[in-house]
Amino acid sequence: SKRDGWAAGFTKRVQAHWTPERTRSLLGDKKLLLHPVEAGPLLRSLGLLKGDGSMSPQSVRKYMQISHMVGLLEPLLLDLTRSYDVVRVLDAGCGRSYLALLIAWCFENRYRHPVQVLGVDRNRDLIETCRRRAPQAGLDNSLRFEHGTIDRLDVARAWAQAFGAREEAPQIHVLVALHACDTATDDALGLGISLEARMIATAPCCHAELARKWRDLEPASAADPWEPIRRAPHLRREAAATVTDAMRTLLLRSAGYDVTPMEFVPSEHTPKNTLLRAMRRGGPSAEAWQEYTELRQALGGPGIRLEELLSELNESRRPS
């Protein structure tokens, strides 16, 4: 086909460009998930490789970021291939679809396992761009895109539109969200928990909610030890980002997930470099909920959106 011919021709240009010397200059001793030569058409569809197979400094940063992130997720993704005939992945707030494309590519080319990946974003223009990228990368059988917002997403309807009608709502095994802004990360986490996804992975961004609440908080007393941090804008923002992700970790644990907060890419590539990686292992944890409550109270009382979402979910699940 015309696409196969283009892919073969482009792969030759990539092979010619990425000599052993250039590869060592880019990667050093790093063992990244995908080599430019192995995934040339994919990286071109993502806009990370130029027409001659080269990569700009800005593209190198994004390449390192997404490669390392999927590398951190790979052991858990492989675990799911041993449990499910078809693994279903929802990329909530997929943006330019770097992560969705890379996950679909890994399942098809590395794991050799059936997968359905659905990317959802509120930006219609981005969704149309993503829909053009999937065939270019040879992933149109396993990757689809739908327009929608995370907080109002009807997953069963979106999946039926993307992959064909089903008699029942599909089980979503993986929910990922890369740099969903501020409370959109909470919406993604809440959606993953409500779907009882086996695996949730988010890289939060733009932590504004808690910093805003702290700014407007009256000091509890003259001896309030957190007041010096809350009244300094920079310190308030930095502390709120860390505390927000600590709160998210505890709330995920309260919902039955094992959670590992980790640095997923060095800070020279992006300052937003925390990954929350969670696997559902059991039932709710009252102890984790208590830890969250105590942390919130110690810091003045304000909570985060994920707490509200979990409270609403628990209320809806109570027998009437």
C-alpha positions as MATLAB code, in Angstrom:
seq = 'SKRDGWAAGFTKRVQAHWTPERTRSLLGDKKLLLHPVEAGPLLRSLGLLKGDGSMSPQSVRKYMQISHMVGLLEPLLLDLTRSYDVVRVLDAGCGRSYLALLIAWCFENRYRHPVQVLGVDRNRDLIETCRRRAPQAGLDNSLRFEHGTIDRLDVARAWAQAFGAREEAPQIHVLVALHACDTATDDALGLGISLEARMIATAPCCHAELARKWRDLEPASAADPWEPIRRAPHLRREAAATVTDAMRTLLLRSAGYDVTPMEFVPSEHTPKNTLLRAMRRGGPSAEAWQEYTELRQALGGPGIRLEELLSELNESRRPS';
ca = [
       0.000    0.000    0.000;
       0.968    3.643   -0.330;
       1.313    3.950    3.460;
       3.544    0.902    3.722;
       5.728    2.271    0.949;
       6.072    5.601    2.723;
       6.902    3.890    6.022;
       9.591    1.757    4.393;
      11.124    4.752    2.631;
      11.110    6.881    5.749;
      12.642    4.083    7.815;
      15.573    4.002    5.370;
      16.130    7.739    5.866;
      16.023    7.274    9.631;
      18.537    4.422    9.437;
      20.858    6.572    7.355;
      20.641    9.478    9.797;
      20.922    7.591   13.098;
      24.425    6.264   12.820;
      25.944    4.597   15.910;
      27.773    7.864   16.656;
      24.605    9.977   16.533;
      22.729    7.415   18.588;
      25.400    7.469   21.297;
      25.373   11.269   21.249;
      21.618   11.276   21.883;
      21.193    8.370   24.273;
      24.583    7.922   25.896;
      24.223    4.825   28.073;
      20.439    5.221   28.479;
      18.310    2.213   27.612;
      15.145    3.820   26.313;
      12.021    1.989   25.327;
      12.188    2.761   21.615;
      15.051    3.518   19.284;
      14.428    6.084   16.509;
      15.208    3.445   13.882;
      12.743    0.948   15.382;
       9.884    3.440   15.555;
      10.599    5.926   12.769;
       7.033    6.206   11.342;
       5.609    6.511   14.876;
       8.015    9.290   15.851;
       7.366   11.057   12.555;
       3.604   10.896   13.116;
       4.180   12.461   16.540;
       6.167   15.270   14.951;
       9.320   14.272   16.841;
      11.335   13.321   13.759;
      11.857   15.681   10.837;
      11.515   14.568    7.233;
      15.210   13.638    7.076;
      14.961   11.570   10.274;
      16.665   14.107   12.545;
      15.279   15.413   15.842;
      15.258   18.985   17.203;
      16.379   19.723   20.799;
      12.756   20.397   21.796;
      11.672   17.080   20.291;
      14.481   15.309   22.137;
      13.031   16.497   25.451;
       9.548   15.195   24.587;
      11.018   11.953   23.217;
      12.921   11.323   26.450;
       9.849   12.171   28.515;
       7.350    9.844   26.860;
       9.856    7.023   26.353;
      10.811    7.014   30.012;
       7.206    7.269   31.185;
       6.076    4.233   29.204;
       9.178    2.406   30.385;
       8.013    2.943   33.960;
       4.556    1.657   33.062;
       5.710   -1.300   30.988;
       6.018   -3.928   33.786;
       2.418   -3.225   34.833;
       1.157   -3.170   31.241;
       2.803   -6.526   30.584;
       1.125   -7.886   33.706;
      -2.239   -6.936   32.221;
      -1.495   -8.813   28.984;
      -1.350  -11.992   31.059;
      -4.796  -11.313   32.503;
      -6.892   -9.986   29.609;
      -7.374  -11.081   25.997;
      -7.799   -7.437   24.970;
      -6.371   -4.656   27.145;
      -8.427   -1.440   27.079;
      -6.665    1.867   27.713;
      -8.307    5.261   28.181;
      -6.125    8.354   27.711;
      -8.081   11.102   29.487;
      -7.193   14.542   28.157;
      -4.972   13.032   25.457;
      -3.867   16.373   23.965;
      -1.539   15.690   21.046;
      -1.771   11.956   21.801;
       1.921   11.260   22.422;
       1.124    8.770   25.162;
      -1.854    7.117   23.452;
       0.113    6.531   20.257;
       3.127    5.200   22.110;
       1.096    2.769   24.228;
      -0.768    1.465   21.172;
       2.541    1.073   19.324;
       4.068   -0.884   22.214;
       1.163   -3.300   22.389;
       1.269   -3.917   18.629;
       5.044   -3.968   18.098;
       6.616   -4.966   21.433;
       4.041   -6.958   23.394;
       2.215   -8.396   20.355;
      -1.030   -8.300   22.294;
      -4.500   -7.032   21.291;
      -5.299   -3.577   22.646;
      -7.913   -0.874   22.317;
      -6.696    2.634   23.120;
      -9.160    5.519   23.231;
      -7.924    9.096   23.479;
     -10.390   11.724   24.682;
      -9.893   15.488   24.683;
     -12.112   18.572   24.840;
     -10.271   20.225   21.920;
     -12.010   19.165   18.693;
      -9.157   20.374   16.479;
      -6.654   18.257   18.407;
      -8.913   15.213   18.104;
      -9.023   15.639   14.326;
      -5.221   15.953   14.243;
      -4.870   12.790   16.341;
      -7.230   10.916   14.036;
      -4.897   11.679   11.128;
      -1.837   10.581   13.096;
      -3.040    7.080   13.930;
      -3.080    5.769   10.323;
       0.292    7.410    9.621;
       1.748    5.401   12.500;
      -0.027    2.242   11.299;
      -2.183    2.132   14.433;
      -5.676    2.734   13.071;
      -6.845   -0.763   14.077;
      -6.146   -0.315   17.776;
      -6.309    3.456   18.370;
      -9.320    5.774   18.252;
     -10.113    9.315   19.372;
     -13.318   10.943   20.596;
     -14.219   14.487   21.606;
     -15.334   14.944   25.232;
     -14.503   16.309   28.661;
     -13.163   14.121   31.452;
     -15.719   15.215   34.044;
     -18.705   14.463   31.786;
     -17.434   11.522   29.789;
     -19.865    8.689   29.050;
     -17.256    5.974   28.639;
     -19.623    3.273   27.372;
     -21.002    5.585   24.679;
     -17.554    6.858   23.663;
     -16.205    3.305   23.422;
     -19.175    2.184   21.315;
     -18.665    5.112   18.946;
     -14.969    4.386   18.657;
     -14.795    0.598   18.489;
     -18.346   -0.525   17.671;
     -21.459   -1.305   19.659;
     -21.244   -3.584   22.685;
     -23.962   -5.253   24.705;
     -22.506   -3.882   27.937;
     -20.090   -1.214   29.097;
     -16.497   -2.398   28.553;
     -14.099   -2.937   31.421;
     -11.390   -0.268   31.232;
      -8.117   -1.731   32.435;
      -5.842    1.320   32.220;
      -6.461    5.046   32.622;
      -3.640    7.460   31.855;
      -3.523   11.254   31.957;
      -0.375   13.145   30.965;
      -0.234   16.745   32.258;
      -3.967   17.226   32.752;
      -4.152   20.763   34.106;
      -5.000   21.456   37.767;
      -8.252   19.716   38.822;
      -8.485   17.894   35.467;
      -6.013   15.448   37.027;
      -8.492   14.902   39.873;
     -11.259   14.344   37.308;
      -9.082   11.740   35.586;
      -8.248    9.994   38.866;
     -11.889   10.052   39.918;
     -12.937    8.588   36.571;
     -10.360    5.816   36.823;
     -11.503    4.919   40.335;
     -15.179    4.954   39.307;
     -14.370    2.615   36.410;
     -12.407    0.353   38.775;
      -9.466    0.509   36.367;
      -6.736   -1.958   37.257;
      -4.051    0.634   36.571;
      -4.070    4.436   36.805;
      -1.115    6.613   35.831;
      -1.148   10.402   35.907;
       1.503   13.088   35.534;
      -0.172   16.094   37.214;
       0.280   19.663   36.043;
      -0.567   23.224   37.128;
      -1.481   22.607   40.781;
      -3.578   25.731   41.378;
      -6.542   24.568   43.466;
      -4.933   24.078   46.865;
      -2.643   27.116   46.509;
      -5.709   29.245   45.786;
      -7.542   27.917   48.832;
      -4.495   28.499   51.039;
      -4.179   32.077   49.785;
      -7.732   32.829   50.894;
      -7.431   31.022   54.224;
      -7.485   33.023   57.429;
      -4.696   32.075   59.872;
      -5.968   29.613   62.452;
      -3.989   31.422   65.136;
      -1.008   33.724   65.555;
       1.117   30.620   66.014;
      -0.069   28.899   62.810;
       3.211   27.292   61.610;
       2.098   27.134   57.959;
       1.284   30.823   57.642;
       4.833   31.863   56.499;
       4.506   29.433   53.586;
       0.933   30.363   52.721;
       1.635   34.099   52.554;
       4.658   33.785   50.205;
       3.277   33.172   46.669;
       6.223   31.129   45.382;
       6.505   28.955   48.488;
       2.737   28.562   48.565;
       2.653   27.281   44.984;
       5.590   24.922   45.477;
       4.300   23.484   48.753;
       0.747   23.157   47.410;
       1.968   21.128   44.441;
       3.723   18.603   46.656;
       0.885   18.436   49.181;
      -1.731   18.039   46.440;
       0.035   14.978   45.059;
       0.465   13.590   48.586;
      -3.285   14.003   49.102;
      -4.017   12.325   45.764;
      -1.775    9.424   46.773;
      -3.632    8.928   50.044;
      -7.041    9.169   48.382;
      -6.044    6.579   45.784;
      -4.876    4.292   48.579;
      -8.155    4.847   50.388;
      -9.896    3.551   47.240;
      -7.890    0.310   47.180;
      -4.862    1.182   45.065;
      -1.176    0.620   45.666;
       0.404    3.947   44.693;
       3.976    4.882   43.857;
       4.754    8.589   43.412;
       7.968    8.922   41.410;
      10.034   11.217   39.232;
       9.294   10.068   35.702;
      11.688   12.332   33.823;
      14.628   14.492   34.954;
      13.748   18.077   35.821;
      15.857   19.458   32.963;
      13.229   18.126   30.531;
      10.147   19.393   32.395;
       9.533   20.824   35.888;
       6.247   18.875   36.021;
       7.918   15.527   36.491;
       5.933   13.613   39.108;
       4.212   10.397   38.070;
       1.520    8.820   40.235;
       1.444    5.124   39.304;
      -1.340    3.084   40.889;
      -2.540   -0.534   40.706;
      -5.840   -1.670   42.190;
      -5.064   -4.430   44.686;
      -7.948   -4.626   47.129;
     -10.800   -2.915   48.920;
     -11.079    0.558   50.463;
      -8.572    1.562   53.141;
     -10.005    3.420   56.127;
      -6.462    3.975   57.398;
      -5.433    5.883   54.230;
      -8.609    7.981   54.436;
      -7.764    8.847   58.027;
      -4.228    9.840   57.018;
      -5.664   12.111   54.347;
      -8.070   13.712   56.817;
      -5.311   14.335   59.346;
      -3.033   15.862   56.686;
      -5.775   18.145   55.430;
      -6.633   19.331   58.929;
      -2.977   19.896   59.852;
      -2.609   22.214   56.852;
      -5.586   24.390   57.651;
      -8.584   22.400   56.460;
      -8.948   22.831   52.650;
      -9.145   19.618   50.660;
      -8.880   18.852   46.949;
     -11.402   18.047   44.243;
     -10.631   14.322   44.288;
     -11.989   14.153   47.844;
     -15.300   15.585   46.632;
     -15.429   13.161   43.700;
     -14.787   10.132   45.919;
     -17.412   11.284   48.413;
     -19.944   11.574   45.568;
     -18.937    8.150   44.228;
     -19.242    6.494   47.643;
     -22.633    8.131   48.164;
     -23.895    6.881   44.802;
     -22.813    3.336   45.633;
     -24.583    3.186   48.971;
     -27.717    0.987   48.964;
     -30.842    3.148   48.872;
];
